[in-house]
Coordinates of C-alpha atoms in Angstrom, one line a residue:
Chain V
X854 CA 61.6 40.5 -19.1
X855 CA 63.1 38.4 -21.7
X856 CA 59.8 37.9 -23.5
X857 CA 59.1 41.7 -23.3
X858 CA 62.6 42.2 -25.2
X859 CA 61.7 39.7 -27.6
X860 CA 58.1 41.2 -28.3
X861 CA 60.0 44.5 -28.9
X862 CA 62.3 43.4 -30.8
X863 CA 60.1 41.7 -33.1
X864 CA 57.9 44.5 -33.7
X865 CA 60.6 46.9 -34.4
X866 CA 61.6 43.7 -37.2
X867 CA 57.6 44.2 -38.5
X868 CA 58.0 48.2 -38.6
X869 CA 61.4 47.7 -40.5
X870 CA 59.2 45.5 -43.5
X871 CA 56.5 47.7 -43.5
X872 CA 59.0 51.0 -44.2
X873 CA 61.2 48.9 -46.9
X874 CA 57.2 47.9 -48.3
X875 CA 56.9 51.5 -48.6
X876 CA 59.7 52.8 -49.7
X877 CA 59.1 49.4 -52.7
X878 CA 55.9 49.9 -53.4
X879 CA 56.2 53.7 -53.0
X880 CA 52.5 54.1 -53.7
X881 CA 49.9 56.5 -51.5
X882 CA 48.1 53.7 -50.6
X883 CA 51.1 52.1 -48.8
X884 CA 52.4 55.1 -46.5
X885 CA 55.7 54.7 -44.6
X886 CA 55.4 54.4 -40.8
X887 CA 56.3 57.7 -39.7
X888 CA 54.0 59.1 -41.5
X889 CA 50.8 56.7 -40.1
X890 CA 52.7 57.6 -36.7
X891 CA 52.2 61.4 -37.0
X892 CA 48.8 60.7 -38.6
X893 CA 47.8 58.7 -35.6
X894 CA 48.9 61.5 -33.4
X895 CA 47.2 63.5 -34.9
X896 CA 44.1 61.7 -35.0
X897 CA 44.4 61.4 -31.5
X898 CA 43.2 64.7 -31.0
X899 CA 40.5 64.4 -33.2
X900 CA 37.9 61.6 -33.8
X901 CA 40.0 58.2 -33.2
X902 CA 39.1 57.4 -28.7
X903 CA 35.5 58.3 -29.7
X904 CA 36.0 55.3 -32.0
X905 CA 38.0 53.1 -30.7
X906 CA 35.9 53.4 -27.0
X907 CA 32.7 52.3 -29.1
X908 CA 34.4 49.2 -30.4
X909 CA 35.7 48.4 -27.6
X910 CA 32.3 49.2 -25.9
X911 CA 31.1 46.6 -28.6
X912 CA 33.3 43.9 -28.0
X913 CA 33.6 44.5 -23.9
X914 CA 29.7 44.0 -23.7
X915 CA 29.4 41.1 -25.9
X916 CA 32.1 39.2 -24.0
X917 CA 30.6 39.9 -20.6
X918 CA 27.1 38.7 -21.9
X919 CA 29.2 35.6 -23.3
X920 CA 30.7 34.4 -20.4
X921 CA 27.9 34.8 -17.8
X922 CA 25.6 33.0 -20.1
X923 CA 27.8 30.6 -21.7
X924 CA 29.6 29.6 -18.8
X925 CA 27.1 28.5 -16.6
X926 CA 25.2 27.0 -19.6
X927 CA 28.4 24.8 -20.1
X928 CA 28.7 24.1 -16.5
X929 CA 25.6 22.6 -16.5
X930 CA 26.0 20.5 -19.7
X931 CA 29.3 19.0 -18.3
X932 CA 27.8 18.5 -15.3
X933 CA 24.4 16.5 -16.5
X934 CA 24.9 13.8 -18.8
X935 CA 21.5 14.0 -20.0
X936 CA 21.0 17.1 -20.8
X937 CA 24.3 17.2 -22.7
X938 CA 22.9 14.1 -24.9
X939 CA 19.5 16.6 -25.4
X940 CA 21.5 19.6 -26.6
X941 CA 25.1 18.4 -28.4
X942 CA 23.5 17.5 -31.6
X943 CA 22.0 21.2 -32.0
X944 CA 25.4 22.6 -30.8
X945 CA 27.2 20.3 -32.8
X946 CA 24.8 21.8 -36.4
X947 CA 25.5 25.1 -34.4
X948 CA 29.3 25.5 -33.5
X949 CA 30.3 25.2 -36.7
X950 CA 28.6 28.1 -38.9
X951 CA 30.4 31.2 -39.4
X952 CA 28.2 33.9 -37.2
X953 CA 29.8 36.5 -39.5
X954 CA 27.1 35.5 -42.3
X955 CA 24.1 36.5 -40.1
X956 CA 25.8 40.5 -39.8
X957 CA 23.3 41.1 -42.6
X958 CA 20.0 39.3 -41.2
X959 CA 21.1 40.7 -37.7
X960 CA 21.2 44.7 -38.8
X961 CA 17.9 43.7 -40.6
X962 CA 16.4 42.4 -37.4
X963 CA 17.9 44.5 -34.7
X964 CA 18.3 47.5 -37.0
X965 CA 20.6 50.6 -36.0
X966 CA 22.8 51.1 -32.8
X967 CA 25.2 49.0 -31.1
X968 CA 22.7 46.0 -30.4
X969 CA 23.3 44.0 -33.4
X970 CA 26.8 44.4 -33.7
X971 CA 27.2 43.3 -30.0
X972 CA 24.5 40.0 -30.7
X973 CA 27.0 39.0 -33.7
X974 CA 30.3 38.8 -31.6
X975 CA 28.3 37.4 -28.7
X976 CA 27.1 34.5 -30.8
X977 CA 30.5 34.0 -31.9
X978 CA 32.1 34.1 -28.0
X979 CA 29.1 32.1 -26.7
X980 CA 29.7 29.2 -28.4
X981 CA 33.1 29.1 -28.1
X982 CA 33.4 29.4 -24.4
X983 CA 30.0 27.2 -24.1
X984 CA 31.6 24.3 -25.7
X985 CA 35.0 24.4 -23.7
X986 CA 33.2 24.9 -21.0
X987 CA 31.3 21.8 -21.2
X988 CA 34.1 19.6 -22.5
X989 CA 36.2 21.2 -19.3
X990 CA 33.3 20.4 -16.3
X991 CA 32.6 16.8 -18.5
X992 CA 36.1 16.2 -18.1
X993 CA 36.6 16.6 -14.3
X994 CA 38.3 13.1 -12.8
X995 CA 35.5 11.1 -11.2
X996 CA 38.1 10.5 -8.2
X997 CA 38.1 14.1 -7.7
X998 CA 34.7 14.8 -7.4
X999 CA 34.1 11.5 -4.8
X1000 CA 36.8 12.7 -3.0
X1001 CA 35.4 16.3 -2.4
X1002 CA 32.2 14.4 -2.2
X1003 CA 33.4 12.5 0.8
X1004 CA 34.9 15.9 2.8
X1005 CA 30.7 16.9 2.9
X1006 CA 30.3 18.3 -0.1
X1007 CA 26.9 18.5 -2.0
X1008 CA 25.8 20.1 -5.5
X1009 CA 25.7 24.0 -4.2
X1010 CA 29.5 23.3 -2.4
X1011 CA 30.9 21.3 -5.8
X1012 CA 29.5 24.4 -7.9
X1013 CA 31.6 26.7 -5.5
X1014 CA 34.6 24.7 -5.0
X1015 CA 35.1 22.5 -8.1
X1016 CA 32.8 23.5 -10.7
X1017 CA 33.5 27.4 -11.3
X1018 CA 37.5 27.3 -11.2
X1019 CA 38.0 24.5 -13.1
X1020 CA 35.5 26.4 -15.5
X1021 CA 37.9 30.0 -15.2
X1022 CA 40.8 28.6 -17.4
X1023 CA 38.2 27.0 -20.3
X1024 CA 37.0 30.5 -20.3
X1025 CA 40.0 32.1 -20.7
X1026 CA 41.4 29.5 -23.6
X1027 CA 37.9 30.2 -24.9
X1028 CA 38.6 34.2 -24.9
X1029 CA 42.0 33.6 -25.8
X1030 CA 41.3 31.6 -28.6
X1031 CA 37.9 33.7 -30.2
X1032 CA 39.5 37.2 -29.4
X1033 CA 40.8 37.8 -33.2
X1034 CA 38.1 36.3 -34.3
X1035 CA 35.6 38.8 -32.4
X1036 CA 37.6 41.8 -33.8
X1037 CA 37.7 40.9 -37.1
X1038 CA 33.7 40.2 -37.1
X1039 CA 33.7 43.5 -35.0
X1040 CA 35.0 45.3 -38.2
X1041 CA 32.5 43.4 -40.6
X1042 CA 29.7 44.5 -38.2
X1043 CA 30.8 47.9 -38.2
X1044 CA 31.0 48.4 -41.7
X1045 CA 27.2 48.3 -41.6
X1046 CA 24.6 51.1 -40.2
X1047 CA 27.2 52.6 -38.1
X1048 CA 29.2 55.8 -37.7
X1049 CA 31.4 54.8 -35.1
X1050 CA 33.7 52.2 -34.7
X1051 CA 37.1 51.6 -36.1
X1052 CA 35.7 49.4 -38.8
X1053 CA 33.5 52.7 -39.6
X1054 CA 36.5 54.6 -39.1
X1055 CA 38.5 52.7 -41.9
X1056 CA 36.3 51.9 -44.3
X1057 CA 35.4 55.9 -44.4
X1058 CA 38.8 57.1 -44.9
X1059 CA 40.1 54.4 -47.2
X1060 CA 37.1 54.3 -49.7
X1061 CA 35.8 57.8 -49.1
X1062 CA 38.2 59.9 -48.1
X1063 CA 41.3 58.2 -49.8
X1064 CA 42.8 59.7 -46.8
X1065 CA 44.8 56.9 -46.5
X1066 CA 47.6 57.3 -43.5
X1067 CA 44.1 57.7 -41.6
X1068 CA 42.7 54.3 -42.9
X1069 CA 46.2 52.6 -41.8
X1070 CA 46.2 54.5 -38.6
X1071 CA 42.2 53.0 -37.8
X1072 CA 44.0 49.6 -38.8
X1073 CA 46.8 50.6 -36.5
X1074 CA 44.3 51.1 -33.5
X1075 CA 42.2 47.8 -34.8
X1076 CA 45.3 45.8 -34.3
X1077 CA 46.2 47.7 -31.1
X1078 CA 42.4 46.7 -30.1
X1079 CA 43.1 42.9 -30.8
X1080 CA 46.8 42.6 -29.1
X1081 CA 45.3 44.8 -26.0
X1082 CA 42.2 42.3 -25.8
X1083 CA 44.9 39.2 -26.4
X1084 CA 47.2 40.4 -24.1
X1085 CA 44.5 41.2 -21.7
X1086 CA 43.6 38.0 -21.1
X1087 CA 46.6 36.7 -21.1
X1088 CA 47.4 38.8 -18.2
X1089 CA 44.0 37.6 -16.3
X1090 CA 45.5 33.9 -17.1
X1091 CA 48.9 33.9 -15.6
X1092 CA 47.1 36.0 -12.2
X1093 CA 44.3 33.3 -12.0
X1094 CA 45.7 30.5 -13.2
X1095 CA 48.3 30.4 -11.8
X1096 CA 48.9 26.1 -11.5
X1097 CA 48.8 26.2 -15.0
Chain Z
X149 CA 31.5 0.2 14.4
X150 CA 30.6 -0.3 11.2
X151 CA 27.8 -3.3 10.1
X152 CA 27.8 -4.2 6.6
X153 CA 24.6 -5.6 6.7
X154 CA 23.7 -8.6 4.3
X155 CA 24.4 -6.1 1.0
X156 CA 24.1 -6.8 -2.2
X157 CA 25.3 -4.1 -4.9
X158 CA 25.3 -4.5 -8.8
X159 CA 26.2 -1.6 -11.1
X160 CA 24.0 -1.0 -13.9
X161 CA 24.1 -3.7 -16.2
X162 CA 26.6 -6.0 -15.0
X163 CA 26.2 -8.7 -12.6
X164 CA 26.5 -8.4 -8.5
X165 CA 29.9 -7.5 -7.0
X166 CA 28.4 -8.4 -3.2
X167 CA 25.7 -10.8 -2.8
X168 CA 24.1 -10.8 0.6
X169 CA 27.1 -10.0 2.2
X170 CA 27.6 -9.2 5.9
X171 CA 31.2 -7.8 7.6
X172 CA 31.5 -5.7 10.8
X173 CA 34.3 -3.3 11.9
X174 CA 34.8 -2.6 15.5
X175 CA 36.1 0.9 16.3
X176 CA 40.0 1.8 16.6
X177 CA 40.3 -1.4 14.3
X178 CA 43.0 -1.0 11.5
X179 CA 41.4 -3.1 8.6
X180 CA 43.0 -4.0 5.2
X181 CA 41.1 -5.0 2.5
X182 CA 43.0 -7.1 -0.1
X183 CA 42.2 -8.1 -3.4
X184 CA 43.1 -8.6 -7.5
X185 CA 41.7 -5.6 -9.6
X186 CA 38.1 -5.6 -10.1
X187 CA 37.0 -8.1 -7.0
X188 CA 35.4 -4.7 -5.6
X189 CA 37.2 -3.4 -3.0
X190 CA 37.0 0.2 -3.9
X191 CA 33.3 -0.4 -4.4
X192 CA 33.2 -1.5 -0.7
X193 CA 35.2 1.6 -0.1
X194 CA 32.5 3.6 -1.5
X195 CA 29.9 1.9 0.3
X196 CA 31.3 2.6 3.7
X197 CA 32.1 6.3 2.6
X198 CA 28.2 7.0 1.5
X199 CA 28.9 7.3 -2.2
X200 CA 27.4 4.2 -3.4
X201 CA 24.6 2.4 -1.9
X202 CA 23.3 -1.0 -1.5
X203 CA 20.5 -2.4 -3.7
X204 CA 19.7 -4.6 -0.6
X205 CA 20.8 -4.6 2.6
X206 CA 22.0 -1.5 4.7
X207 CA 25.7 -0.2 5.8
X208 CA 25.4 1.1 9.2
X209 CA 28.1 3.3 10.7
X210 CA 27.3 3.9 14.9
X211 CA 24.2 2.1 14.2
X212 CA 22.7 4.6 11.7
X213 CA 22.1 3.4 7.9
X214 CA 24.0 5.4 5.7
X215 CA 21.9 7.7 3.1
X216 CA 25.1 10.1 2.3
X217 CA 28.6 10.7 3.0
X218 CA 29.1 11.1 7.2
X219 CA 31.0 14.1 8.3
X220 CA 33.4 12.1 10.5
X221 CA 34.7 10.2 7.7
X222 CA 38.1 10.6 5.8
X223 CA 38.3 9.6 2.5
X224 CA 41.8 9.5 0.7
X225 CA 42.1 8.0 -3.0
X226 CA 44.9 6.9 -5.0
X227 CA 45.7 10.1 -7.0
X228 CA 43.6 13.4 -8.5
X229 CA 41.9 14.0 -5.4
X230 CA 43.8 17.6 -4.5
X231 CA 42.2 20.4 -6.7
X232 CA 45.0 21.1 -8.9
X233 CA 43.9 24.9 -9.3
X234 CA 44.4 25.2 -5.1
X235 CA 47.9 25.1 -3.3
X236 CA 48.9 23.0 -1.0
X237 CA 47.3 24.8 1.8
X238 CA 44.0 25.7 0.6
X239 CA 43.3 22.0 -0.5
X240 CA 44.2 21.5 3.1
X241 CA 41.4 24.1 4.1
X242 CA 39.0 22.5 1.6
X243 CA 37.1 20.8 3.9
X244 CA 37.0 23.4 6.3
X245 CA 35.7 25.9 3.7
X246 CA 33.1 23.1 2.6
X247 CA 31.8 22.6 6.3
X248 CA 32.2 27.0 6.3
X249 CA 30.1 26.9 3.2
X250 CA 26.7 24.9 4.8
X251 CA 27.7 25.7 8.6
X252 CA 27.2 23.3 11.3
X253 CA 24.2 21.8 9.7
X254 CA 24.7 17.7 10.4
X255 CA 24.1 16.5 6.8
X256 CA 27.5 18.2 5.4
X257 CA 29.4 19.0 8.5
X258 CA 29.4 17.9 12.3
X259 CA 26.4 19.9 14.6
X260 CA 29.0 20.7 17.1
X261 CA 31.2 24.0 15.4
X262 CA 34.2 23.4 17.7
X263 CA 36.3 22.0 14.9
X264 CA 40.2 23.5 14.9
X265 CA 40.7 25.9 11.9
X266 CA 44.0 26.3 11.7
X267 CA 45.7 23.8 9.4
X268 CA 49.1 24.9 10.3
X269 CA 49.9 22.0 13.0
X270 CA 48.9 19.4 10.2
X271 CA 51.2 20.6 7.7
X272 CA 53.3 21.2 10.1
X273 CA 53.2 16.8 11.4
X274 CA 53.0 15.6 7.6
X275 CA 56.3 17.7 6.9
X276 CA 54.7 19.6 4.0
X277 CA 54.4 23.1 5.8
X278 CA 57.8 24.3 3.6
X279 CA 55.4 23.5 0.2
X280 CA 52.4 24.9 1.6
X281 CA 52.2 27.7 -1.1
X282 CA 53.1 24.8 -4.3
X283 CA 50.1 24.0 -6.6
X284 CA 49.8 19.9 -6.6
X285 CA 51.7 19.6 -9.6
X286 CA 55.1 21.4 -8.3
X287 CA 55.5 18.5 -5.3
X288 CA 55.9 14.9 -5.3
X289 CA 53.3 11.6 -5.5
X290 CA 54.2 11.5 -1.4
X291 CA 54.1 15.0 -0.6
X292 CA 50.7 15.3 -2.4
X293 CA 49.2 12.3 -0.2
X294 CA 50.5 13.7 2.6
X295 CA 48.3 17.2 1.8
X296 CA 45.0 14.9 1.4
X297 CA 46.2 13.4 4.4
X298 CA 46.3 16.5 5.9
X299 CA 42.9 17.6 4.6
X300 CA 41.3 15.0 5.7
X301 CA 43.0 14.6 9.4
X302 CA 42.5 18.4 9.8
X303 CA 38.3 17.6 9.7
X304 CA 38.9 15.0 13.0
X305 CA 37.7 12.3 11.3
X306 CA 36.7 8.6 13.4
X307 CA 37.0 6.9 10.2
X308 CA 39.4 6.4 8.1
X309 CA 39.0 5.2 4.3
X310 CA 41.9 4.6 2.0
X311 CA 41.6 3.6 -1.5
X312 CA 45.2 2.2 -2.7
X313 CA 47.0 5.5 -1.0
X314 CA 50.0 4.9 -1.5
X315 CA 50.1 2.3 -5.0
X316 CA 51.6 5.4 -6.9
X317 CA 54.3 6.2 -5.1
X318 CA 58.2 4.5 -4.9
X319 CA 58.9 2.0 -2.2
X320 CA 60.3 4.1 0.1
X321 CA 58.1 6.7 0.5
X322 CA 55.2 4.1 0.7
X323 CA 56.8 2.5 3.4
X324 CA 57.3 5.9 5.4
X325 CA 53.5 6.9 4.7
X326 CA 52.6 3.9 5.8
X327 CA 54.5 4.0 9.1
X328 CA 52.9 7.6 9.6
X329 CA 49.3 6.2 8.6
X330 CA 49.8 3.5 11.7
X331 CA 51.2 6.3 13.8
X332 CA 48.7 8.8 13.3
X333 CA 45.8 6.6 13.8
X334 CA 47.3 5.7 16.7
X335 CA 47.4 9.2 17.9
X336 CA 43.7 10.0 16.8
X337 CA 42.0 6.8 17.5
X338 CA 41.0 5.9 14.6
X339 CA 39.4 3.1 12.5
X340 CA 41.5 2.6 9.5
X341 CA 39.8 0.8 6.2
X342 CA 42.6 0.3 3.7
X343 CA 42.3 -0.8 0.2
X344 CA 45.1 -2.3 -1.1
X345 CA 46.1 -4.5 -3.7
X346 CA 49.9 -5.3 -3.0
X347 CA 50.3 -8.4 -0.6
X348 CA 52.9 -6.4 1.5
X349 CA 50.9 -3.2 2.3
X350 CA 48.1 -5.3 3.7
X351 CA 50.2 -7.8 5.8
X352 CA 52.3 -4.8 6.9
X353 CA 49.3 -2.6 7.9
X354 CA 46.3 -4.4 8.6
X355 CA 45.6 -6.0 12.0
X356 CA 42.7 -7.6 10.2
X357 CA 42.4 -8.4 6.7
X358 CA 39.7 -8.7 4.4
X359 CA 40.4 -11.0 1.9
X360 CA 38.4 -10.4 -1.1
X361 CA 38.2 -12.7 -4.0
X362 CA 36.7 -12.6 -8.0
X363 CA 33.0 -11.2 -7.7
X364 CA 30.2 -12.2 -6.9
X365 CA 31.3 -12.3 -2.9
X366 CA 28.9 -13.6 -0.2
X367 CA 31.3 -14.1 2.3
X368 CA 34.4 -12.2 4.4
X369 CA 37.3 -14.2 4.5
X370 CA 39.3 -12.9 7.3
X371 CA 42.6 -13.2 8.8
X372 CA 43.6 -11.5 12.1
X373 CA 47.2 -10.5 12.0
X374 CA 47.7 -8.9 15.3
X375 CA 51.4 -7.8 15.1
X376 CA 51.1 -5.7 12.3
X377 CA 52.1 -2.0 12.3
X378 CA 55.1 -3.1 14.9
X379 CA 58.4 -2.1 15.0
X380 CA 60.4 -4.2 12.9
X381 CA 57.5 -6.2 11.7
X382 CA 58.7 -5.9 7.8
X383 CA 61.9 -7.9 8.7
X384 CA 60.1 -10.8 10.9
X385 CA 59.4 -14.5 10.5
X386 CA 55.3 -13.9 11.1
X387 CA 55.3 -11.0 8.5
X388 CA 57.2 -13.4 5.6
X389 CA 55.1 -16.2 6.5
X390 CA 51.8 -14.2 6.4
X391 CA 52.4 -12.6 2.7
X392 CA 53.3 -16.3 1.6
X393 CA 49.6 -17.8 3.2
X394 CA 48.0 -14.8 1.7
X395 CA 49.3 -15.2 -2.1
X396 CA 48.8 -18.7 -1.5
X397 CA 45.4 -17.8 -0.9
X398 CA 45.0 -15.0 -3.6
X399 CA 46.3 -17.4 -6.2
X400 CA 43.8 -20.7 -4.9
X401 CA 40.8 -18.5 -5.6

């Protein structure tokens, strides 16, 4: 409850900036909130869900796709020494490169439609969750595994019992930690090839349109996107994890 | 019961721990196994449990060689052997939901599918039923043996192992633990292997004790210490006497 007051208190603190930015800068391109709040009503009405449900389409999809490919990919790398030693040099040249630099080869490969967008923030999530993954099933104690061992358990029963949960919370840290990330590659992607999506949505207004309390108002929902997304899985954490 | 028959077992790249070594267990015996770190007593553990194996020689339990872990044995380790994602209860129930998981198939779980599978009474005897709902790392060192205790008691095991149970925890609740260990195999009638390092826990608990000294071993060194387990045992002549001729003996060696 506490934390709830706290979170609203601090964004009415953000809201109070942004309207003493405005009334500073007291430009068009900086509108005060009220007037990106009546904007955003009224957007409601008009084109905004139809863009906001295809990003979040976009990144829903590409986060399923990561986490039931990466995880069990990075259950069996934590769980094989050997294959770990074959593959952790090309994760390791891997990990590191920003996906967001392929958007461009991508689109020219996959072309229109949502496919490439949702490839780009996949490659970003699988990685990610592949590599805690990994680190997470590599670093179960020994003791524990001899001692499930020794109450009958082979490989199918240590997958079940030992193998997937301890695997749940890397995923989540993995989610938790790639979520911004995946939205603000989201709105690169959707600046390309695209007429929906709230990266479509703001680039149109702001550089187009100069309808500007629109383009805050499709940054307004972006953000609303990201804490949703962030808060989402924080939610999933504290119901599944609950040891932690 | 058990035949340890003329083993010998190296791990990879580094010279023998037993070296055509022989040692038998009778059932309902309550063994101790004492030794300084490293003499490989939890690798003997592991040999009687299934989950290391000879490179010569066999380890017989009932008269069958062992290719796996048995059903019918208990295993409890020193620490991190609870799932710490699973309360209290359902790491109680592990092993129930392990033998669930294959069914009565002999290899993971008995053939006969009368097991009991409520785990209510165990909690209930090991006094942990009012923590049944923690996670591992809301409850104490003892209360967390006494749930692997539990999980393992609640399978009917005839054999018990114990790798340094109780080496973690404070004096007191060692020495209760350890009263309940005696008690409960008692009640069950069961063989006891215990691991042990500390020169009290093994005069205090083992009828027999296996005296282990610095690698390679070829032979048991055994000494029978009947009393053991008794009712003020701890305070007695025998008791002092015995964990003098066994540091004695630790230290010759």
């Amino acid at each position: 409850m506490k934390r709830r007051l706290d979170l609203l208190l601090t964004l009415l603190a953000l809201i109070g900036l942004w309207q003493l930015a405005a009334w500073l800068v007291h430009r068009s391109i900086l509108p005060d909130p009220i007037t990106v709040l009546v904007a955003f009503w009224r957007e409601l009405r008009d084109d905004l869900p139809m863009h906001f449900a295809a990003s979040l389409w976009r990144v829903l999809a590409s986060t399923a796709l990561a986490i039931f490919t990466a995880a069990p990919a990075g259950l069996v790398l934590g769980q094989s020494k050997r294959l770990n030693r074959l593959f952790s040099p090309l994760i390791y040249l891997l990990y590191p490169i920003p996906k967001v630099v392929f958007v461009p080869l991508v689109l020219l490969f996959l072309g229109l439609g949502d496919a490439p967008k949702i490839l780009i923030i996949y490659l970003i999530l699988f990685f990610q969750i592949l590599v805690l993954v990994r680190d997470q099933a590599a670093a179960l104690r020994p003791e524990l595994l001899l001692s499930v061992r020794s109450l009958g358990a082979g490989r199918r029963a240590l997958f079940r019992f030992v193998y997937l949960p301890a695997s749940l919370p890397a995923i989540l840290t993995a989610l938790r930690q790639s979520v911004g990330t995946a939205v603000a590659v989201l709105y690169v992607a959707e600046l390309y090839a695209t007429q929906r999506g709230l990266g479509y949505y703001i680039y149109i207004n702001g550089s187009t349109f100069f309808d500007y309390p629109a383009m805050y108002v499709g940054i307004l929902a972006m953000s609303l996107l990201g804490v949703g997304l962030y808060s989402g899985v924080d939610y999933l954490e504290k119901r599944l994890c609950k040891w932690m | 019961m058990i035949e340890v028959d003329s083993i010998t077992f190296a791990y990879p790249s580094s010279s023998p721990i037993f070296v055509d070594f022989s040692w038998q267990v009778g059932r309902g015996e309550t063994w101790t196994v004492l030794g300084p770190s490293g003499c490989g007593k939890s690798t003997l553990l592991y040999l009687l449990a299934g989950l290391q194996f000879p490179q010569k020689g066999q380890v017989r339990i009932d008269g069958k060689a062992l290719t796996r872990p048995r059903p019918q044995t208990g295993l409890i380790l020193q620490d991190y052997g609870l799932l710490p994602w699973a309360t209290v209860r359902q790491n109680a129930e592990l092993g129930l939901k392990i033998r669930g998981f294959y069914g009565p198939d002999g290899t993971h779980a008995p053939t006969q599918v009368d097991w009991d599978n409520s785990v209510l009474p165990w909690l209930e005897r090991l006094g942990i039923q009012a923590v049944a709902d923690h996670y591992p790392s809301q409850i104490s060192g003892g209360q967390r043996q006494r749930t692997a205790i539990a999980r393992t008691l609640v399978l009917h095991p005839d054999l018990l192992l114990m790798d340094e149970p109780f080496s973690s925890l404070d004096a007191p609740t060692r020495e209760g633990l350890q009263t309940l260990i005696l008690q409960l195999q008692a009640e069950n009638q069961l063989t006891l292997v215990m691991v042990t390092h500390s020169i009290e826990e093994a005069a205090f608990m083992g009828k027999k004790i296996l005296l282990l000294t610095q690698p390679p071993i070829h032979q048991a060194s055994i000494i029978e210490n009947s009393q053991a387990g008794s009712e003020g045992y701890r305070k007695s002549e025998a008791y002092l006497a015995l964990c003098e001729t066994l540091r004695t003996k630790l230290e010759q060696r």
